[in-house]
mmCIF file of C-alpha atoms in Angstrom:
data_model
loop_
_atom_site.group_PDB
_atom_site.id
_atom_site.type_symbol
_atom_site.label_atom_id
_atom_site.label_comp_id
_atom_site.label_asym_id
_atom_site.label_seq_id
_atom_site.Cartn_x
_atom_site.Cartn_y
_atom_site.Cartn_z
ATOM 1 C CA UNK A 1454 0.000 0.000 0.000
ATOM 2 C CA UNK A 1455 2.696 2.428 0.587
ATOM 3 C CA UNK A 1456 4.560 1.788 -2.766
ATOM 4 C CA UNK A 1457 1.363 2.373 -4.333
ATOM 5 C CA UNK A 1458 0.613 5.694 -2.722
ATOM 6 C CA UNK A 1459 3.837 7.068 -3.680
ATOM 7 C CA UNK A 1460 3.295 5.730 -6.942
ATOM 8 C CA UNK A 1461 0.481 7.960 -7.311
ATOM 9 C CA UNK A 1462 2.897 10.912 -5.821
ATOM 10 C CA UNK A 1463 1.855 10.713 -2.057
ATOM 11 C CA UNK A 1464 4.257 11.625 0.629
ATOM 12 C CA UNK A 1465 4.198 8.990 3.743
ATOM 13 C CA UNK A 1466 5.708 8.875 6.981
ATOM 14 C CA UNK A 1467 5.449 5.554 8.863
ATOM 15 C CA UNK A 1468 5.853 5.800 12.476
ATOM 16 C CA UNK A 1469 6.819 2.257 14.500
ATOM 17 C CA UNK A 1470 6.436 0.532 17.658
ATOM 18 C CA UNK A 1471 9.664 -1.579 18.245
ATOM 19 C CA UNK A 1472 7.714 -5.297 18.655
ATOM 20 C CA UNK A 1473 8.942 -8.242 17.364
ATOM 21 C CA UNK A 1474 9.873 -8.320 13.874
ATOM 22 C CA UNK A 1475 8.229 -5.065 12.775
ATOM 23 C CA UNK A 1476 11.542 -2.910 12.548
ATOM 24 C CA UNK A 1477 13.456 -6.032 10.731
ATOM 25 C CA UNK A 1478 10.579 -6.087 7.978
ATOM 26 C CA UNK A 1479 10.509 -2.232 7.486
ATOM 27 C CA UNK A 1480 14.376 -2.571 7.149
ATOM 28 C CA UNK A 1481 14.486 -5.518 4.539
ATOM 29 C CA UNK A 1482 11.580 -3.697 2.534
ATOM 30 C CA UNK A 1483 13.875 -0.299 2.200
ATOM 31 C CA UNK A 1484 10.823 1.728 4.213
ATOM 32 C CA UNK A 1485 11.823 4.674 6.381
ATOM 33 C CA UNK A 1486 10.590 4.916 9.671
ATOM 34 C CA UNK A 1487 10.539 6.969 12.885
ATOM 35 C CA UNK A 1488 10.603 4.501 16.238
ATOM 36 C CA UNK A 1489 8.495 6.208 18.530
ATOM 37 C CA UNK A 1490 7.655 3.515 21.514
ATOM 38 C CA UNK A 1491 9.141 0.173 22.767
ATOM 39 C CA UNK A 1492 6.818 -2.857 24.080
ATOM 40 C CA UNK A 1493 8.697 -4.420 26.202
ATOM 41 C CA UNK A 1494 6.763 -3.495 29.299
ATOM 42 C CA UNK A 1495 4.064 -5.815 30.842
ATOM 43 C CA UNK A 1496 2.196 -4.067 33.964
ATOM 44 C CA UNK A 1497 -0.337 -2.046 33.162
ATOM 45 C CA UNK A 1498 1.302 1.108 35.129
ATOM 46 C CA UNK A 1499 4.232 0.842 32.530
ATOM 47 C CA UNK A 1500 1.943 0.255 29.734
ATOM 48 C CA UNK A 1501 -0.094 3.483 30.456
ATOM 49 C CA UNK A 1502 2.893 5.306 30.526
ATOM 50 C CA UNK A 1503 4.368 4.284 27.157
ATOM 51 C CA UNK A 1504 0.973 5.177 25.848
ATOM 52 C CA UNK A 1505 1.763 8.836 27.288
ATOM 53 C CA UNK A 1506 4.920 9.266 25.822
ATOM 54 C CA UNK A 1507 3.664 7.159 22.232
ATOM 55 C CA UNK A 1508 0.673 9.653 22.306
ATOM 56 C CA UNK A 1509 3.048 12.810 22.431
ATOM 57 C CA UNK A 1510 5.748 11.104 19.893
ATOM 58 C CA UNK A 1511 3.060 10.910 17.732
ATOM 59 C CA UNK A 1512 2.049 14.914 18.269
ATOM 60 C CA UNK A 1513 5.585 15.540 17.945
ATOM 61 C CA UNK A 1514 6.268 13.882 14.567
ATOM 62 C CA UNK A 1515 2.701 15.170 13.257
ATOM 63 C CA UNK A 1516 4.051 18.872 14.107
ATOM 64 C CA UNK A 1517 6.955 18.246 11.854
ATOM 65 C CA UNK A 1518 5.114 16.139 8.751
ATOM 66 C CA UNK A 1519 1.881 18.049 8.997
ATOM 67 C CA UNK A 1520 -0.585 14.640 7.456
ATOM 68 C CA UNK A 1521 -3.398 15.355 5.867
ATOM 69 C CA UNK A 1522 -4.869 11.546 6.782
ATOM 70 C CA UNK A 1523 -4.017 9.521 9.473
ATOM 71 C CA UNK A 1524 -3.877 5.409 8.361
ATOM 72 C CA UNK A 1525 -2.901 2.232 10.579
ATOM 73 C CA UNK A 1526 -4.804 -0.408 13.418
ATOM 74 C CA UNK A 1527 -6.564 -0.084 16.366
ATOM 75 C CA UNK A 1528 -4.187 2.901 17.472
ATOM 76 C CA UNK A 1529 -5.702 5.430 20.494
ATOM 77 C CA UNK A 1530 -2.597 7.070 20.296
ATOM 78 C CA UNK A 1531 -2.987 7.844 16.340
ATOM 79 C CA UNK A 1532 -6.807 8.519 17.184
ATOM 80 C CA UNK A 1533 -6.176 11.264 19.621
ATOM 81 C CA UNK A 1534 -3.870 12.666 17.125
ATOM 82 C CA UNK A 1535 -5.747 12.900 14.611
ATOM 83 C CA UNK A 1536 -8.508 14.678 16.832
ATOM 84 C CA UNK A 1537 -5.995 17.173 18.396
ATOM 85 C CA UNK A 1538 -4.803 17.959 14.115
ATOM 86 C CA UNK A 1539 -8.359 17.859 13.503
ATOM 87 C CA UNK A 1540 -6.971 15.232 10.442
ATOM 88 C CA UNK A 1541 -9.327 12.180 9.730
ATOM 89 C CA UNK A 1542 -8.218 8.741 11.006
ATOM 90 C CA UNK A 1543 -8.713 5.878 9.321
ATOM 91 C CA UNK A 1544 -8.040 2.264 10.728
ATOM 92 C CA UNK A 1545 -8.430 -1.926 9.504
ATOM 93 C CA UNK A 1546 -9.202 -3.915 12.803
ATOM 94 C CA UNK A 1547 -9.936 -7.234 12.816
ATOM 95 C CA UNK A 1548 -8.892 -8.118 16.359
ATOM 96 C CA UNK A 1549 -12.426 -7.896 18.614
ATOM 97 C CA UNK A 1550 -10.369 -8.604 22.032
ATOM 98 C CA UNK A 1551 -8.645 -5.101 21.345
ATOM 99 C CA UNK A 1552 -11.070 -3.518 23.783
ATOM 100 C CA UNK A 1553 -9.432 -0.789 24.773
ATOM 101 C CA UNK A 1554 -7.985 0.728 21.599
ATOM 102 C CA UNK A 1555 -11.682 0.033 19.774
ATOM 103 C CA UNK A 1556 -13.187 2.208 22.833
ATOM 104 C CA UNK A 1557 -11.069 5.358 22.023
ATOM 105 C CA UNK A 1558 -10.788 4.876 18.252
ATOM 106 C CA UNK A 1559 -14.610 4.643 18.261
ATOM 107 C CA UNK A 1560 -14.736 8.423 19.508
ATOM 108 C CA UNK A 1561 -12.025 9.851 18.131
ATOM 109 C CA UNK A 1562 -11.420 7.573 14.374
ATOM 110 C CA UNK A 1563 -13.675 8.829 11.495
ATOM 111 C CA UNK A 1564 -13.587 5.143 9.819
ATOM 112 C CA UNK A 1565 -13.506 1.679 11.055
ATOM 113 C CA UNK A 1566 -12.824 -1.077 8.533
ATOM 114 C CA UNK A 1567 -13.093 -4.357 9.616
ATOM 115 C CA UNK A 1568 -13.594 -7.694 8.022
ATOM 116 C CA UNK A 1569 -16.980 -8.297 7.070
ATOM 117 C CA UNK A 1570 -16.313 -11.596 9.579
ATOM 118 C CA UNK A 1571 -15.873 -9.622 12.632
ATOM 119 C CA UNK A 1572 -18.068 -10.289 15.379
ATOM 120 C CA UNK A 1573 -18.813 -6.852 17.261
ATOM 121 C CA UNK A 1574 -21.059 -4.045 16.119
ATOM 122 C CA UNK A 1575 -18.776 -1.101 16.310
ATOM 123 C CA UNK A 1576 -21.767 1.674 15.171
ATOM 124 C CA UNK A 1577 -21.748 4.087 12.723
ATOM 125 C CA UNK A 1578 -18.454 4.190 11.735
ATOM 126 C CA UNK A 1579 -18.012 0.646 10.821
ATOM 127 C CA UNK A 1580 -17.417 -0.083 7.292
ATOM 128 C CA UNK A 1581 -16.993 -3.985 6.799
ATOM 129 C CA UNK A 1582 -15.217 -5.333 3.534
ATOM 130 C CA UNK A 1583 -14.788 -9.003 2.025
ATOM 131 C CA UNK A 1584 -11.011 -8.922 3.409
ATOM 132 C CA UNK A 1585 -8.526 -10.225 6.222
ATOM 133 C CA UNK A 1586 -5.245 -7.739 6.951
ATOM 134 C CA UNK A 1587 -2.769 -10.541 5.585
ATOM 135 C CA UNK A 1588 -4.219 -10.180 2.033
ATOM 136 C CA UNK A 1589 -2.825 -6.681 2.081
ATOM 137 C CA UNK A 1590 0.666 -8.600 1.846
ATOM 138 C CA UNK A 1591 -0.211 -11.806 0.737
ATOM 139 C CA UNK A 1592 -2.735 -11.242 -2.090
ATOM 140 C CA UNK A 1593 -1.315 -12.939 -5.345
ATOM 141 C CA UNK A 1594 -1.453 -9.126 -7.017
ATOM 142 C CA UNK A 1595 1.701 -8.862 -4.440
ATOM 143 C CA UNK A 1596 3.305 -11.927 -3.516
ATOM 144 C CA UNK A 1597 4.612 -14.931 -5.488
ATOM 145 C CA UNK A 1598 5.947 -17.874 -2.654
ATOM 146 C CA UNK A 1599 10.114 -18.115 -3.424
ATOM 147 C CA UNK A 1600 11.218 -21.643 -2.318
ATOM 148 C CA UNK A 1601 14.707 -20.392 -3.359
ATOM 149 C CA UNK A 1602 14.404 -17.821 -0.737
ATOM 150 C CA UNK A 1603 14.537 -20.621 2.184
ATOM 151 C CA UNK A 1604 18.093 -21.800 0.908
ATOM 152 C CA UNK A 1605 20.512 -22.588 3.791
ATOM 153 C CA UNK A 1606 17.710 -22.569 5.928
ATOM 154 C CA UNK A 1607 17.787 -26.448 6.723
ATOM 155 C CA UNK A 1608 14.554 -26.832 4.459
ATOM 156 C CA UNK A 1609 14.515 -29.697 1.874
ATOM 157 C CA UNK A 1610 12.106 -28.757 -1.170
ATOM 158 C CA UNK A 1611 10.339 -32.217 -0.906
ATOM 159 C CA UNK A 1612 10.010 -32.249 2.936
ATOM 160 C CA UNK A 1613 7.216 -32.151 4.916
ATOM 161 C CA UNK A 1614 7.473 -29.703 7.874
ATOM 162 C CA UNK A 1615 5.742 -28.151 10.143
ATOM 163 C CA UNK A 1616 5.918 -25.040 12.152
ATOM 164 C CA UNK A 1617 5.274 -24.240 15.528
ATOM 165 C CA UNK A 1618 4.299 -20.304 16.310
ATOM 166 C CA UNK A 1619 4.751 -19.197 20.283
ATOM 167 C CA UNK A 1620 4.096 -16.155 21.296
ATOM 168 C CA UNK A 1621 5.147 -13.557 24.039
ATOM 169 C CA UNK A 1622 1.982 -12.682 25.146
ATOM 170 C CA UNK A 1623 2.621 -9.467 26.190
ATOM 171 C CA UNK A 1624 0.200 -7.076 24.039
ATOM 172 C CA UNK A 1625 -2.468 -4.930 26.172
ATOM 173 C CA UNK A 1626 -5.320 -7.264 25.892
ATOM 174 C CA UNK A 1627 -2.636 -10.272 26.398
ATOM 175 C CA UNK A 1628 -2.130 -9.060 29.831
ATOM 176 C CA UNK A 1629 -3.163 -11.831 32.624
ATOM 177 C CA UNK A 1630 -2.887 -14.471 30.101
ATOM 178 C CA UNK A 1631 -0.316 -17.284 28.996
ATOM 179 C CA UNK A 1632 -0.121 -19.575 26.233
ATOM 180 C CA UNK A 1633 -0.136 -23.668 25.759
ATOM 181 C CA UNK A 1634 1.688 -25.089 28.674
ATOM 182 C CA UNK A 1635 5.370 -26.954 28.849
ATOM 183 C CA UNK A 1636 3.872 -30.314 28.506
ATOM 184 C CA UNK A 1637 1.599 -29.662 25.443
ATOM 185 C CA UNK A 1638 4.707 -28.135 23.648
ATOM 186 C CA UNK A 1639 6.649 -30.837 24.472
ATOM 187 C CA UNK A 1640 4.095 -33.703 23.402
ATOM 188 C CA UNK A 1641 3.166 -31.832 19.971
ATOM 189 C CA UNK A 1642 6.893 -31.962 19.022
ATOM 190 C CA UNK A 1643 7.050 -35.655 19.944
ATOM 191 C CA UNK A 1644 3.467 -36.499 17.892
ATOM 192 C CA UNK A 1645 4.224 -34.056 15.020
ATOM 193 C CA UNK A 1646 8.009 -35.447 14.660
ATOM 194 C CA UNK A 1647 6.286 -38.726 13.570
ATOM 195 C CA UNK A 1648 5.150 -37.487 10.352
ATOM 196 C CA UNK A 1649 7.627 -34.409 9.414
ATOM 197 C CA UNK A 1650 10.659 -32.187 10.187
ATOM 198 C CA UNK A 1651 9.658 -29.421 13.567
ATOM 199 C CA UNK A 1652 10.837 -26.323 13.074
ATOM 200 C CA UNK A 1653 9.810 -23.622 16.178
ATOM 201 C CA UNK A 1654 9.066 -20.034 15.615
ATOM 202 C CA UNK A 1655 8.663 -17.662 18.775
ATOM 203 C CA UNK A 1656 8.927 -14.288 19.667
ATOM 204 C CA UNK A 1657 10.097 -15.291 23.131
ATOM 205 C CA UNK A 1658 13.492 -17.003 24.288
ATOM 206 C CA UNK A 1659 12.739 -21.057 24.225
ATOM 207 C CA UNK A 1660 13.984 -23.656 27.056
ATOM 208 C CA UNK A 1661 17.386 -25.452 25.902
ATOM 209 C CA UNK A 1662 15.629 -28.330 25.162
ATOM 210 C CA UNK A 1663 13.561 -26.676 22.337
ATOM 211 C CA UNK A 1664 16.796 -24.962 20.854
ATOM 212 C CA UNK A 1665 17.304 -27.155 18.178
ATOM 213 C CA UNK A 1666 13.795 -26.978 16.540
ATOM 214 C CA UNK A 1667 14.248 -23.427 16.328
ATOM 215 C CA UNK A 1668 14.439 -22.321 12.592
ATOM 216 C CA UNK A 1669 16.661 -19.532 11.321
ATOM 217 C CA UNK A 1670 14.845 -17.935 8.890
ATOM 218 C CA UNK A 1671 15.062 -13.719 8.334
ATOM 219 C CA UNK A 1672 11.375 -12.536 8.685
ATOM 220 C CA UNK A 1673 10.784 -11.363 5.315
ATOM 221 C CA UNK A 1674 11.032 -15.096 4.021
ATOM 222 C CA UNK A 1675 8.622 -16.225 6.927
ATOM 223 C CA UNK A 1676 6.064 -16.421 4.639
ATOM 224 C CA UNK A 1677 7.767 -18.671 2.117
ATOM 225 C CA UNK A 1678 8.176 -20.979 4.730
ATOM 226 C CA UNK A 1679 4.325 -20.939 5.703
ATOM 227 C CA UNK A 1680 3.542 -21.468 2.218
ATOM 228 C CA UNK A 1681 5.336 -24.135 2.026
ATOM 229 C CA UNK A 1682 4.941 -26.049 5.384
ATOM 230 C CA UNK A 1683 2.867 -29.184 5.369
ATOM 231 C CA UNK A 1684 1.219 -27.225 8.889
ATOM 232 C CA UNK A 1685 1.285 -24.100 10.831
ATOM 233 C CA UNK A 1686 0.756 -25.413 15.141
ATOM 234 C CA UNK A 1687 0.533 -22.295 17.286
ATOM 235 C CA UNK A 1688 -0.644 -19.337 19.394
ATOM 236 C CA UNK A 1689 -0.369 -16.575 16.599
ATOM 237 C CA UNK A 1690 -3.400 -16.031 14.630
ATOM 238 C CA UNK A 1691 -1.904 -14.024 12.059
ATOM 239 C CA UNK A 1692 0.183 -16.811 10.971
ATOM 240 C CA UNK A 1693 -2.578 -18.846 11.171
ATOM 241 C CA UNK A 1694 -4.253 -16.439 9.043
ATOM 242 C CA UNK A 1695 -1.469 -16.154 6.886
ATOM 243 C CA UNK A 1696 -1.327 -19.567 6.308
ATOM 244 C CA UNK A 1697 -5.582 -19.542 5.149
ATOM 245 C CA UNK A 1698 -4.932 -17.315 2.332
ATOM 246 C CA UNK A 1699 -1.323 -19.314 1.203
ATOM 247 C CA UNK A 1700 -3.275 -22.848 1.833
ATOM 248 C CA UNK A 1701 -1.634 -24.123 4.490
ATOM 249 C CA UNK A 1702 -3.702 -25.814 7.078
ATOM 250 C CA UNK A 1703 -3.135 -24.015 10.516
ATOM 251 C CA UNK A 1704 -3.964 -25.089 14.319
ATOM 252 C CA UNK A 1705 -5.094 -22.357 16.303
ATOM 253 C CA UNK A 1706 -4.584 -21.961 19.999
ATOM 254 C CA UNK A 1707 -5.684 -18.878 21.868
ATOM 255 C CA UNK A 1708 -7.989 -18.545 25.051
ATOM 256 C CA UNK A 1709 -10.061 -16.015 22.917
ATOM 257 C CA UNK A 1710 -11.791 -16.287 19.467
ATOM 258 C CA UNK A 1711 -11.114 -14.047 16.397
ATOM 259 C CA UNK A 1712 -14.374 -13.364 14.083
ATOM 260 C CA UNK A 1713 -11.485 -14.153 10.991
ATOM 261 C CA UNK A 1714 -9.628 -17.381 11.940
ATOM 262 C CA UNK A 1715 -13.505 -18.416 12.706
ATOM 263 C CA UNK A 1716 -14.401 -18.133 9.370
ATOM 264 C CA UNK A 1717 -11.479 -19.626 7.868
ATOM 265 C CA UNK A 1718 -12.772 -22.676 9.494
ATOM 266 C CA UNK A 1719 -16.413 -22.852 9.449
ATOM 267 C CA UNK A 1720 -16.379 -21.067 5.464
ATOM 268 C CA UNK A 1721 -12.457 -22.209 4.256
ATOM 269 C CA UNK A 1722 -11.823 -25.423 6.616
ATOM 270 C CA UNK A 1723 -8.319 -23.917 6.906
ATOM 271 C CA UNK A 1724 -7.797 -23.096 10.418
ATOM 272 C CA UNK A 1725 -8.933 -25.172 13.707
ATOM 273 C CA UNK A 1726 -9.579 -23.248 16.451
ATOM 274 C CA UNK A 1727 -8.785 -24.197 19.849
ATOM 275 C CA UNK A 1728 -9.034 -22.431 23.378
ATOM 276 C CA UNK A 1729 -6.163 -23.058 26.086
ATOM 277 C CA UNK A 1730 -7.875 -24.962 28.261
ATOM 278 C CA UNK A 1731 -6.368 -28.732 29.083
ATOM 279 C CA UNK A 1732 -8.637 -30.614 27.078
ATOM 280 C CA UNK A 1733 -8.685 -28.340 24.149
ATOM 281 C CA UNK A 1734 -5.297 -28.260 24.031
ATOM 282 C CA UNK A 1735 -5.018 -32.444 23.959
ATOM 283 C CA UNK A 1736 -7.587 -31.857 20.971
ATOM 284 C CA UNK A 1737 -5.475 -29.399 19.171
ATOM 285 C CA UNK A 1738 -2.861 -31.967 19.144
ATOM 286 C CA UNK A 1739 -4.948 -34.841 17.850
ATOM 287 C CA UNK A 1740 -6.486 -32.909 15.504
ATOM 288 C CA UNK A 1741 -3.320 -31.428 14.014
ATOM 289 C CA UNK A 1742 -2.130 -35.486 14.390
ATOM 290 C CA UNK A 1743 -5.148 -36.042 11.974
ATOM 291 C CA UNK A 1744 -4.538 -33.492 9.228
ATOM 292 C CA UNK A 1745 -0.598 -34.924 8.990
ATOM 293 C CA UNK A 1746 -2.072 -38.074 8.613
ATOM 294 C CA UNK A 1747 -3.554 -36.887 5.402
ATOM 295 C CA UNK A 1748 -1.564 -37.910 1.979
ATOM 296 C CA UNK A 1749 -2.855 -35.424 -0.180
ATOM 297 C CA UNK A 1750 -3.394 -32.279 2.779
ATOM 298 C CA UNK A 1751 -1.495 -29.842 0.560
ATOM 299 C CA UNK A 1752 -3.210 -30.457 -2.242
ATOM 300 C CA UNK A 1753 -6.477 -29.621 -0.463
ATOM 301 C CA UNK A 1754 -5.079 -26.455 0.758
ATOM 302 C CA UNK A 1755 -4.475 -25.140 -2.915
ATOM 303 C CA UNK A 1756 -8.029 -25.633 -3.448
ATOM 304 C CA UNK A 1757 -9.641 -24.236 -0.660
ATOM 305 C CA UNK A 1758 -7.007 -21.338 -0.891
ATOM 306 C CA UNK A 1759 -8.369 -20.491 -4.316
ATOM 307 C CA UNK A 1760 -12.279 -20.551 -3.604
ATOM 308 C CA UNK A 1761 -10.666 -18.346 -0.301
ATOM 309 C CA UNK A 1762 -9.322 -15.299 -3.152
ATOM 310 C CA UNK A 1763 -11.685 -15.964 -5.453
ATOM 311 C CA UNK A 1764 -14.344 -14.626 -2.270
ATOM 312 C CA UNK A 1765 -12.317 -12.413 -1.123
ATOM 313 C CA UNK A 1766 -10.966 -8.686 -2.654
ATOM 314 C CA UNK A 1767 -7.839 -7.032 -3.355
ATOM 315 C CA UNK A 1768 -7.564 -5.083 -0.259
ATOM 316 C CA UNK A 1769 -4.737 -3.108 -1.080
ATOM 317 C CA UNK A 1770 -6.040 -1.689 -3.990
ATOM 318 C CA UNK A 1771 -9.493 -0.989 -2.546
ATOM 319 C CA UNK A 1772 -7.776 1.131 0.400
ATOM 320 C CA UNK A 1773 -5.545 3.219 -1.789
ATOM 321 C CA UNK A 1774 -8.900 4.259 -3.881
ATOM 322 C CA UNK A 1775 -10.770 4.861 -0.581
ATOM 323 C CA UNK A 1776 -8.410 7.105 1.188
ATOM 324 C CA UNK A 1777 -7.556 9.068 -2.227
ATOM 325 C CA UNK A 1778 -11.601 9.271 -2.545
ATOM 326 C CA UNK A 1779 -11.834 10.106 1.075
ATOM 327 C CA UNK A 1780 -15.009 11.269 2.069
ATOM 328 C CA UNK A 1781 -16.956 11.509 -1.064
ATOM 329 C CA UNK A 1782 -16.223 8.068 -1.280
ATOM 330 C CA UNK A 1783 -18.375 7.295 1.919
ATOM 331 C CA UNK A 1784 -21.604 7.855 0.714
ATOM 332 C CA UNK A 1785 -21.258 6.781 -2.895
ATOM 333 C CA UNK A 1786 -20.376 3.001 -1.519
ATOM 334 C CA UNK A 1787 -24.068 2.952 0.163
ATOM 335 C CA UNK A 1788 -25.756 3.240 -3.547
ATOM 336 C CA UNK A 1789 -23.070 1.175 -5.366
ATOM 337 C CA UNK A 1790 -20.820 -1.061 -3.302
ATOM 338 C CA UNK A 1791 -17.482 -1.213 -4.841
ATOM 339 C CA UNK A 1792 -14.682 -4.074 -3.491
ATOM 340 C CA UNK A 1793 -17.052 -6.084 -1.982
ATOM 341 C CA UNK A 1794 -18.190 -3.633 0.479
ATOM 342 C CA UNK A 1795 -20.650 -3.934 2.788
#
């Protein structure tokens, strides 16, 4: 999306929370970038005072650029901007447990866009589209899986793998909560070795004993290796999403649902949602025992994957035409729905 606005000779500034991987992608795709928070905190005293100082980095850089259109998630801190620049804010959320950042962006956003899949009623400034975030990357228009890409990686093109996503858990509505327990972790690598290579993914640091699943992959080519996989096992459900639109069969764990990886199972049969609960978690492993047990699993990936795109729209290019059309466009999309809107 941003090398299509500038295409069309629009000036962008991307502002960045340090999480993760997000300041490795923005440096291996060449796009500047202003850091203007860390998330390493977990209380909720330190977290309300990063959202302080985020909210006044924010002021501080929109002094000095001077938008005309604020973009991004669920961000209060970019909403309140936006109010104090009197500058409209415009936002795709598809994550419902992101309570708090909904609340303010509700009052001070001018558009929601969400999934037509998501599963709260966000009022009058909801616009829901035919979409999930990871086709704004991952839409064929933009992405073209490299196995080449994965060399000296330890991956074998005619291998069957699978990956297993942990997570941190340490994003604002994460707080309180933790993720599949030692023993699960421990018996899904021992069921899953049976039927491929385990490679281990996580944003946090893993015991010794899981060091030498971990795979060494930069995270621009993470997605080559999702497409690729034979199954995604995990706590992330962007990867799982991520795997749904490549048409890889994903396992999802979380102790909350999300209104997309719920369709991708009831509509796609591409993701298996689980909560963290003992016996779900003993079910997530049988189940994911099940798909690997399938001979042609990949195969029926493709093919859901393709009724999945041919259902869904080309998100990227409807949100450059809405924010250039921005607000004339509003109204006109109630008489003649354009994208798949609804």
């Amino acid at each position: 999306m941003i090398e299509e606005l500038k295409r069309k000779g629009h000036e962008i500034k991307v502002v960045a929370i340090r999480k993760d991987v997000t300041c490795e992608l923005l440096d291996a795709f060449n796009i500047l970038y202003e850091i203007i928070s860390e998330t390493s905190v977990k209380g909720i005293i330190e977290k309300g005072i990063i959202f302080l100082k985020t909210t006044y980095a924010i002021f501080q850089a929109s002094r000095q650029f001077k938008p005309d259109m604020y973009f991004g998630r669920s961000s209060p801190m970019m909403a309140i901007n936006s109010f104090f620049f009197r500058k409209p804010h415009i936002l795709f959320e598809d994550t419902e447990i992101a309570s708090f950042s909904l609340m303010i962006c509700k009052v001070f956003s001018n558009v929601i866009i969400t999934p037509t899949c998501f599963t709260k009623d966000l009022g009058h400034k909801q616009l829901r589209i035919e979409a999930y975030k990871e086709l704004f990357y991952l839409y064929p228009n933009y992405y073209r899986p490299n196995f080449g890409s994965l060399d000296g990686s330890g991956v074998d093109y005619d291998e069957k793998y699978i990956i297993i996503r942990f997570l941190a858990w340490d994003a604002h509505h994460d707080i309180g909560k933790s993720g599949l327990t030692l023993e699960t972790k421990r018996k899904a690598i021992r069921e899953f070795e049976k039927y491929g290579r385990v490679f281990i993914t996580s944003e946090k640091p893993l015991p010794d004993e899981f060091e030498k699943y971990r795979i060494t992959v930069s995270p621009e080519k993470m997605h080559d290796l999702l497409c690729y996989a034979t199954l995604l096992y995990g706590e992330s459900s962007t990867m799982a999403s991520e795997c749904a639109v490549l048409g890889t069969h994903a396992i999802f764990c979380d102790f909350a649902g999300r209104g997309y990886t719920d369709e991708e199972e009831s509509r796609y049969d591409l993701v298996y949602n689980f909560r963290l609960d003992s016996s779900s978690q003993e079910a997530s492993i049988e189940k994911a025992v099940e798909l690997l047990q399938e001979k042609d699993l990949k195969e029926k990936g493709r093919e859901k994957r393709e009724r999945l795109l041919n259902e869904k729209i080309d998100v990227t290019s409807f949100m450059v035409w809405f924010m250039e059309n921005y607000p004339g466009n509003v109204g006109s999309m109630n008489d003649k729905p354009p994208f798949g809107f609804t």
